[in-house]
PDB file of C-alpha atoms in Angstrom:
ATOM      1  CA  MET A 226      43.764  13.457 -29.391  1.00  0.00           C
ATOM      2  CA  LYS A 227      42.215  10.450 -31.155  1.00  0.00           C
ATOM      3  CA  THR A 228      42.069   8.599 -27.843  1.00  0.00           C
ATOM      4  CA  SER A 229      40.302  11.548 -26.190  1.00  0.00           C
ATOM      5  CA  LEU A 230      37.792  11.840 -29.031  1.00  0.00           C
ATOM      6  CA  LYS A 231      37.095   8.125 -28.881  1.00  0.00           C
ATOM      7  CA  ALA A 232      36.532   8.267 -25.116  1.00  0.00           C
ATOM      8  CA  ALA A 233      34.205  11.244 -25.489  1.00  0.00           C
ATOM      9  CA  SER A 234      32.236   9.456 -28.209  1.00  0.00           C
ATOM     10  CA  VAL A 235      31.815   6.371 -26.040  1.00  0.00           C
ATOM     11  CA  ALA A 236      30.617   8.540 -23.153  1.00  0.00           C
ATOM     12  CA  LEU A 237      28.067  10.326 -25.354  1.00  0.00           C
ATOM     13  CA  VAL A 238      26.736   7.040 -26.711  1.00  0.00           C
ATOM     14  CA  ALA A 239      26.429   5.658 -23.189  1.00  0.00           C
ATOM     15  CA  MET A 240      24.508   8.743 -22.061  1.00  0.00           C
ATOM     16  CA  ALA A 241      22.175   8.528 -25.056  1.00  0.00           C
ATOM     17  CA  THR A 242      21.486   4.795 -24.717  1.00  0.00           C
ATOM     18  CA  PRO A 243      18.356   3.957 -22.670  1.00  0.00           C
ATOM     19  CA  ALA A 244      18.903   2.067 -19.418  1.00  0.00           C
ATOM     20  CA  ALA A 245      18.519  -1.682 -19.655  1.00  0.00           C
ATOM     21  CA  ALA A 246      15.184  -3.226 -18.800  1.00  0.00           C
ATOM     22  CA  GLU A 247      14.788  -4.310 -15.185  1.00  0.00           C
ATOM     23  CA  ILE A 248      12.663  -7.022 -13.591  1.00  0.00           C
ATOM     24  CA  GLU A 249      11.533  -6.440 -10.006  1.00  0.00           C
ATOM     25  CA  LEU A 250      10.094  -9.095  -7.689  1.00  0.00           C
ATOM     26  CA  SER A 251       8.100  -7.720  -4.743  1.00  0.00           C
ATOM     27  CA  PHE A 252       6.520  -9.398  -1.723  1.00  0.00           C
ATOM     28  CA  TYR A 253       4.463  -7.699   1.004  1.00  0.00           C
ATOM     29  CA  LEU A 254       2.434  -8.122   4.172  1.00  0.00           C
ATOM     30  CA  GLY A 255       0.072  -5.563   5.647  1.00  0.00           C
ATOM     31  CA  VAL A 256      -3.214  -4.647   7.270  1.00  0.00           C
ATOM     32  CA  GLN A 257      -6.373  -4.759   5.191  1.00  0.00           C
ATOM     33  CA  SER A 258      -9.994  -3.741   5.728  1.00  0.00           C
ATOM     34  CA  VAL A 259     -13.199  -4.283   3.730  1.00  0.00           C
ATOM     35  CA  GLN A 260     -15.932  -1.691   3.223  1.00  0.00           C
ATOM     36  CA  GLU A 261     -19.562  -2.440   4.010  1.00  0.00           C
ATOM     37  CA  SER A 262     -21.435  -3.610   0.905  1.00  0.00           C
ATOM     38  CA  SER A 263     -24.878  -4.748  -0.217  1.00  0.00           C
ATOM     39  CA  LEU A 264     -25.359  -8.505  -0.672  1.00  0.00           C
ATOM     40  CA  SER A 265     -28.362  -9.609  -2.698  1.00  0.00           C
ATOM     41  CA  GLY A 266     -29.603 -12.709  -4.470  1.00  0.00           C
ATOM     42  CA  THR A 267     -31.044 -16.056  -3.446  1.00  0.00           C
ATOM     43  CA  LEU A 268     -29.948 -18.811  -1.077  1.00  0.00           C
ATOM     44  CA  PRO A 269     -30.127 -22.507  -2.022  1.00  0.00           C
ATOM     45  CA  GLY A 270     -33.790 -23.349  -2.509  1.00  0.00           C
ATOM     46  CA  GLY A 271     -34.739 -19.819  -3.643  1.00  0.00           C
ATOM     47  CA  ALA A 272     -35.010 -17.751  -0.430  1.00  0.00           C
ATOM     48  CA  ALA A 273     -34.267 -14.110  -1.320  1.00  0.00           C
ATOM     49  CA  VAL A 274     -31.666 -12.049   0.559  1.00  0.00           C
ATOM     50  CA  ASN A 275     -30.898  -8.334   0.350  1.00  0.00           C
ATOM     51  CA  ARG A 276     -28.817  -6.797   3.115  1.00  0.00           C
ATOM     52  CA  LYS A 277     -25.892  -4.490   3.792  1.00  0.00           C
ATOM     53  CA  VAL A 278     -23.098  -6.625   5.203  1.00  0.00           C
ATOM     54  CA  ASP A 279     -20.457  -5.391   7.638  1.00  0.00           C
ATOM     55  CA  TRP A 280     -17.360  -7.260   6.455  1.00  0.00           C
ATOM     56  CA  GLU A 281     -14.293  -7.972   8.580  1.00  0.00           C
ATOM     57  CA  GLY A 282     -10.816  -8.324   7.076  1.00  0.00           C
ATOM     58  CA  ASN A 283      -8.928 -10.022   9.946  1.00  0.00           C
ATOM     59  CA  PRO A 284      -5.574  -9.536   8.150  1.00  0.00           C
ATOM     60  CA  LEU A 285      -3.426 -10.617  11.099  1.00  0.00           C
ATOM     61  CA  GLU A 286      -5.245 -13.919  11.681  1.00  0.00           C
ATOM     62  CA  ASN A 287      -4.300 -17.141   9.897  1.00  0.00           C
ATOM     63  CA  PRO A 288      -4.537 -17.339   6.888  1.00  0.00           C
ATOM     64  CA  PHE A 289      -2.714 -14.011   6.803  1.00  0.00           C
ATOM     65  CA  TYR A 290      -3.098 -11.167   4.324  1.00  0.00           C
ATOM     66  CA  TYR A 291      -0.193 -11.009   1.850  1.00  0.00           C
ATOM     67  CA  GLY A 292       0.655 -10.346  -1.781  1.00  0.00           C
ATOM     68  CA  GLY A 293       3.331 -10.326  -4.439  1.00  0.00           C
ATOM     69  CA  ARG A 294       4.000  -8.960  -7.904  1.00  0.00           C
ATOM     70  CA  VAL A 295       6.431  -9.129 -10.802  1.00  0.00           C
ATOM     71  CA  THR A 296       7.130  -5.859 -12.650  1.00  0.00           C
ATOM     72  CA  TRP A 297       9.115  -5.307 -15.836  1.00  0.00           C
ATOM     73  CA  TRP A 298      10.457  -1.730 -15.836  1.00  0.00           C
ATOM     74  CA  ASN A 299      11.493  -0.122 -19.121  1.00  0.00           C
ATOM     75  CA  ALA A 300      13.753   2.847 -19.839  1.00  0.00           C
ATOM     76  CA  ASN A 301      10.892   5.346 -19.425  1.00  0.00           C
ATOM     77  CA  ASN A 302      10.265   4.159 -15.847  1.00  0.00           C
ATOM     78  CA  LEU A 303       7.012   2.555 -16.945  1.00  0.00           C
ATOM     79  CA  GLY A 304       6.378  -0.886 -15.500  1.00  0.00           C
ATOM     80  CA  PHE A 305       4.193  -3.763 -16.699  1.00  0.00           C
ATOM     81  CA  GLY A 306       3.490  -6.890 -14.714  1.00  0.00           C
ATOM     82  CA  ILE A 307       1.195  -9.184 -12.770  1.00  0.00           C
ATOM     83  CA  GLU A 308       0.144  -9.090  -9.117  1.00  0.00           C
ATOM     84  CA  GLY A 309      -1.715 -11.392  -6.755  1.00  0.00           C
ATOM     85  CA  THR A 310      -3.175 -10.408  -3.380  1.00  0.00           C
ATOM     86  CA  HIS A 311      -4.535 -12.784  -0.746  1.00  0.00           C
ATOM     87  CA  ALA A 312      -7.117 -10.529   0.934  1.00  0.00           C
ATOM     88  CA  LYS A 313     -10.011 -11.764   3.104  1.00  0.00           C
ATOM     89  CA  ALA A 314     -13.648 -10.950   3.915  1.00  0.00           C
ATOM     90  CA  TYR A 315     -15.797 -12.364   6.723  1.00  0.00           C
ATOM     91  CA  ALA A 316     -19.486 -11.572   7.263  1.00  0.00           C
ATOM     92  CA  SER A 317     -20.167 -10.443  10.840  1.00  0.00           C
ATOM     93  CA  SER A 318     -22.092 -12.699  13.228  1.00  0.00           C
ATOM     94  CA  GLY A 319     -25.093 -10.352  13.181  1.00  0.00           C
ATOM     95  CA  ASP A 320     -25.235 -10.403   9.390  1.00  0.00           C
ATOM     96  CA  LEU A 321     -24.950 -14.192   9.300  1.00  0.00           C
ATOM     97  CA  ALA A 322     -27.996 -14.605  11.529  1.00  0.00           C
ATOM     98  CA  ALA A 323     -30.022 -12.094   9.496  1.00  0.00           C
ATOM     99  CA  LEU A 324     -29.091 -13.793   6.227  1.00  0.00           C
ATOM    100  CA  GLY A 325     -29.888 -17.277   7.485  1.00  0.00           C
ATOM    101  CA  LEU A 326     -26.298 -18.469   7.216  1.00  0.00           C
ATOM    102  CA  SER A 327     -24.113 -20.207   9.772  1.00  0.00           C
ATOM    103  CA  ARG A 328     -20.970 -19.107   7.894  1.00  0.00           C
ATOM    104  CA  PHE A 329     -20.093 -16.888   4.952  1.00  0.00           C
ATOM    105  CA  GLU A 330     -16.468 -15.994   4.407  1.00  0.00           C
ATOM    106  CA  LEU A 331     -13.876 -15.572   1.678  1.00  0.00           C
ATOM    107  CA  SER A 332     -11.172 -16.646   4.057  1.00  0.00           C
ATOM    108  CA  ASP A 333      -8.611 -18.715   2.207  1.00  0.00           C
ATOM    109  CA  GLY A 334      -8.244 -15.652   0.110  1.00  0.00           C
ATOM    110  CA  HIS A 335     -10.473 -13.152  -1.580  1.00  0.00           C
ATOM    111  CA  ASN A 336      -7.748 -13.516  -4.172  1.00  0.00           C
ATOM    112  CA  ILE A 337      -7.272 -10.581  -6.562  1.00  0.00           C
ATOM    113  CA  ILE A 338      -5.155 -11.237  -9.679  1.00  0.00           C
ATOM    114  CA  THR A 339      -4.413  -8.225 -11.924  1.00  0.00           C
ATOM    115  CA  LEU A 340      -2.284  -7.142 -14.845  1.00  0.00           C
ATOM    116  CA  ASN A 341      -0.632  -3.883 -13.769  1.00  0.00           C
ATOM    117  CA  VAL A 342       0.748  -0.724 -15.320  1.00  0.00           C
ATOM    118  CA  MET A 343       3.139   1.164 -13.015  1.00  0.00           C
ATOM    119  CA  LYS A 344       4.994   4.491 -13.117  1.00  0.00           C
ATOM    120  CA  ARG A 345       7.967   5.377 -10.901  1.00  0.00           C
ATOM    121  CA  PHE A 346       9.618   8.735 -10.336  1.00  0.00           C
ATOM    122  CA  PRO A 347      13.360   8.355  -9.619  1.00  0.00           C
ATOM    123  CA  SER A 348      15.060  11.336  -8.011  1.00  0.00           C
ATOM    124  CA  THR A 349      17.586  13.345 -10.002  1.00  0.00           C
ATOM    125  CA  PHE A 350      19.837  13.431  -6.934  1.00  0.00           C
ATOM    126  CA  ALA A 351      22.579  10.797  -7.206  1.00  0.00           C
ATOM    127  CA  ASN A 352      22.430   9.651  -3.573  1.00  0.00           C
ATOM    128  CA  ASP A 353      18.660   9.796  -3.097  1.00  0.00           C
ATOM    129  CA  ARG A 354      17.464   6.272  -2.281  1.00  0.00           C
ATOM    130  CA  PHE A 355      13.734   7.091  -2.239  1.00  0.00           C
ATOM    131  CA  THR A 356      11.562   6.416  -5.309  1.00  0.00           C
ATOM    132  CA  PRO A 357       7.811   7.140  -5.299  1.00  0.00           C
ATOM    133  CA  TYR A 358       5.534   5.124  -7.588  1.00  0.00           C
ATOM    134  CA  VAL A 359       1.886   4.725  -8.572  1.00  0.00           C
ATOM    135  CA  GLY A 360       0.036   2.073 -10.493  1.00  0.00           C
ATOM    136  CA  GLY A 361      -3.194   0.390 -11.411  1.00  0.00           C
ATOM    137  CA  GLY A 362      -4.396  -2.961 -12.623  1.00  0.00           C
ATOM    138  CA  VAL A 363      -7.350  -4.889 -14.019  1.00  0.00           C
ATOM    139  CA  GLY A 364      -8.049  -8.578 -13.569  1.00  0.00           C
ATOM    140  CA  VAL A 365     -10.282 -11.082 -11.797  1.00  0.00           C
ATOM    141  CA  ALA A 366     -11.419 -12.029  -8.303  1.00  0.00           C
ATOM    142  CA  ILE A 367     -10.901 -15.700  -7.376  1.00  0.00           C
ATOM    143  CA  PRO A 368     -12.114 -16.078  -3.776  1.00  0.00           C
ATOM    144  CA  HIS A 369     -12.238 -19.263  -1.761  1.00  0.00           C
ATOM    145  CA  VAL A 370     -15.908 -19.360  -0.765  1.00  0.00           C
ATOM    146  CA  ASP A 371     -16.771 -20.921   2.588  1.00  0.00           C
ATOM    147  CA  ALA A 372     -20.549 -20.744   3.122  1.00  0.00           C
ATOM    148  CA  GLN A 373     -23.283 -22.766   4.828  1.00  0.00           C
ATOM    149  CA  VAL A 374     -27.010 -22.240   5.330  1.00  0.00           C
ATOM    150  CA  ILE A 375     -28.264 -22.613   8.906  1.00  0.00           C
ATOM    151  CA  GLY A 376     -29.358 -26.229   9.416  1.00  0.00           C
ATOM    152  CA  ALA A 377     -27.904 -27.491   6.131  1.00  0.00           C
ATOM    153  CA  THR A 378     -25.761 -30.604   6.022  1.00  0.00           C
ATOM    154  CA  GLY A 379     -23.891 -29.411   2.917  1.00  0.00           C
ATOM    155  CA  ARG A 380     -21.281 -26.684   2.766  1.00  0.00           C
ATOM    156  CA  THR A 381     -19.773 -24.604  -0.034  1.00  0.00           C
ATOM    157  CA  TYR A 382     -16.003 -24.831   0.224  1.00  0.00           C
ATOM    158  CA  ASP A 383     -14.221 -24.125  -3.044  1.00  0.00           C
ATOM    159  CA  TYR A 384     -12.509 -21.531  -5.243  1.00  0.00           C
ATOM    160  CA  GLU A 385     -14.748 -19.545  -7.603  1.00  0.00           C
ATOM    161  CA  THR A 386     -13.977 -17.013 -10.318  1.00  0.00           C
ATOM    162  CA  THR A 387     -16.552 -14.397  -9.355  1.00  0.00           C
ATOM    163  CA  GLY A 388     -15.958 -11.345 -11.555  1.00  0.00           C
ATOM    164  CA  ILE A 389     -13.804  -8.439 -12.662  1.00  0.00           C
ATOM    165  CA  ALA A 390     -11.372  -6.744 -10.263  1.00  0.00           C
ATOM    166  CA  LEU A 391      -9.517  -3.404 -10.268  1.00  0.00           C
ATOM    167  CA  ARG A 392      -6.471  -2.289  -8.267  1.00  0.00           C
ATOM    168  CA  GLY A 393      -4.916   1.079  -7.368  1.00  0.00           C
ATOM    169  CA  ILE A 394      -1.436   1.553  -5.812  1.00  0.00           C
ATOM    170  CA  ALA A 395       0.597   4.461  -4.431  1.00  0.00           C
ATOM    171  CA  GLY A 396       3.876   3.888  -2.608  1.00  0.00           C
ATOM    172  CA  MET A 397       7.494   4.711  -1.844  1.00  0.00           C
ATOM    173  CA  LYS A 398      10.561   2.496  -2.293  1.00  0.00           C
ATOM    174  CA  TYR A 399      13.816   2.805  -0.337  1.00  0.00           C
ATOM    175  CA  SER A 400      16.835   1.230  -2.067  1.00  0.00           C
ATOM    176  CA  LEU A 401      19.208  -0.689   0.188  1.00  0.00           C
ATOM    177  CA  ASN A 402      21.585  -1.351  -2.724  1.00  0.00           C
ATOM    178  CA  GLU A 403      21.358  -1.980  -6.476  1.00  0.00           C
ATOM    179  CA  LYS A 404      19.378  -5.191  -5.968  1.00  0.00           C
ATOM    180  CA  TRP A 405      17.385  -4.973  -2.747  1.00  0.00           C
ATOM    181  CA  ALA A 406      14.843  -2.411  -1.563  1.00  0.00           C
ATOM    182  CA  LEU A 407      12.168  -1.905   1.069  1.00  0.00           C
ATOM    183  CA  PHE A 408       8.810  -0.307   0.303  1.00  0.00           C
ATOM    184  CA  GLY A 409       5.603   0.922   1.861  1.00  0.00           C
ATOM    185  CA  GLU A 410       2.388   1.519  -0.036  1.00  0.00           C
ATOM    186  CA  TYR A 411      -1.360   2.050   0.044  1.00  0.00           C
ATOM    187  CA  GLN A 412      -3.562  -0.244  -2.046  1.00  0.00           C
ATOM    188  CA  ALA A 413      -7.269  -0.281  -2.853  1.00  0.00           C
ATOM    189  CA  THR A 414      -9.094  -3.013  -4.743  1.00  0.00           C
ATOM    190  CA  TRP A 415     -12.612  -3.224  -6.130  1.00  0.00           C
ATOM    191  CA  SER A 416     -14.270  -6.429  -7.285  1.00  0.00           C
ATOM    192  CA  ASP A 417     -17.682  -7.414  -8.613  1.00  0.00           C
ATOM    193  CA  ASN A 418     -18.516 -10.825  -7.163  1.00  0.00           C
ATOM    194  CA  ASP A 419     -21.197 -13.272  -8.328  1.00  0.00           C
ATOM    195  CA  ILE A 420     -20.957 -16.123  -5.828  1.00  0.00           C
ATOM    196  CA  THR A 421     -22.552 -19.569  -6.010  1.00  0.00           C
ATOM    197  CA  ILE A 422     -23.703 -21.238  -2.779  1.00  0.00           C
ATOM    198  CA  ASP A 423     -24.088 -24.963  -3.394  1.00  0.00           C
ATOM    199  CA  ALA A 424     -27.396 -26.717  -2.820  1.00  0.00           C
ATOM    200  CA  ASP A 425     -27.672 -29.010   0.177  1.00  0.00           C
ATOM    201  CA  PRO A 426     -27.076 -32.571  -1.108  1.00  0.00           C
ATOM    202  CA  ALA A 427     -29.490 -33.856   1.535  1.00  0.00           C
ATOM    203  CA  VAL A 428     -32.394 -31.924  -0.030  1.00  0.00           C
ATOM    204  CA  VAL A 429     -33.562 -33.594  -3.255  1.00  0.00           C
ATOM    205  CA  GLY A 430     -34.025 -31.159  -6.133  1.00  0.00           C
ATOM    206  CA  GLN A 431     -32.781 -28.087  -4.285  1.00  0.00           C
ATOM    207  CA  THR A 432     -31.228 -25.436  -6.556  1.00  0.00           C
ATOM    208  CA  ASP A 433     -27.956 -23.620  -5.951  1.00  0.00           C
ATOM    209  CA  GLY A 434     -27.994 -20.167  -4.451  1.00  0.00           C
ATOM    210  CA  LYS A 435     -26.603 -17.100  -6.254  1.00  0.00           C
ATOM    211  CA  VAL A 436     -25.584 -13.933  -4.412  1.00  0.00           C
ATOM    212  CA  GLY A 437     -23.743 -10.866  -5.606  1.00  0.00           C
ATOM    213  CA  THR A 438     -21.810  -8.054  -3.981  1.00  0.00           C
ATOM    214  CA  GLU A 439     -19.171  -5.448  -4.800  1.00  0.00           C
ATOM    215  CA  LEU A 440     -16.225  -5.543  -2.412  1.00  0.00           C
ATOM    216  CA  VAL A 441     -13.799  -2.663  -1.811  1.00  0.00           C
ATOM    217  CA  THR A 442     -10.657  -3.291   0.239  1.00  0.00           C
ATOM    218  CA  HIS A 443      -8.117  -0.848   1.633  1.00  0.00           C
ATOM    219  CA  ALA A 444      -4.620  -1.927   2.702  1.00  0.00           C
ATOM    220  CA  VAL A 445      -1.346  -0.510   3.974  1.00  0.00           C
ATOM    221  CA  ASN A 446       1.507  -2.769   2.898  1.00  0.00           C
ATOM    222  CA  VAL A 447       5.184  -3.073   3.786  1.00  0.00           C
ATOM    223  CA  GLY A 448       7.487  -5.290   1.791  1.00  0.00           C
ATOM    224  CA  ILE A 449      10.801  -6.112   0.184  1.00  0.00           C
ATOM    225  CA  SER A 450      11.797  -6.230  -3.473  1.00  0.00           C
ATOM    226  CA  TYR A 451      14.631  -7.694  -5.521  1.00  0.00           C
ATOM    227  CA  SER A 452      15.657  -6.354  -8.947  1.00  0.00           C
ATOM    228  CA  PHE A 453      17.743  -7.964 -11.674  1.00  0.00           C
TER     229      PHE A 453
END
């Protein structure tokens, strides 16, 4: 009898004890697009620009679109973590000519770094391997700016921290086993970008250019995750 009571007590304690914290590493590829946006400001030397730009994402061209995140899940199925996405944005050829630029692209990454809060919804069915989840994040945009004014000898080619960024996520995970899982998700990001275009070093006294735009990206991602 004492043995049975002891076993029952252990079982009750185990049921009442929250599940251990879990760390999940996720990596994904996908297809990403960029919404049209207004670009305004001044080019090096002070020429004003104000135009709607038709951006291209080119996610399947090198450098490719990709991302990764680390999430710490607690017993309430709330997750906290950090995520980085290597998105891209290229101004169309028609927009370049109208703006007076020979190139303007955020092509070695319109990099979005956010701190995330996630929520997952595990099924109550023991053998159900599917787990939906949603999440959001706030952080910064750190694009690699590649820009050049038509006829200039100088070129802007560097990483810049351009402004605040927001992220939204909705997806579904399929567990292969206790450690590994596959997932598919939709992501949207918004960023407010104040971009510096360097003055041409060949023009004495020329001032830097400053342009601003809000970029919205949409992506469908597929990836793999590992939990421990």
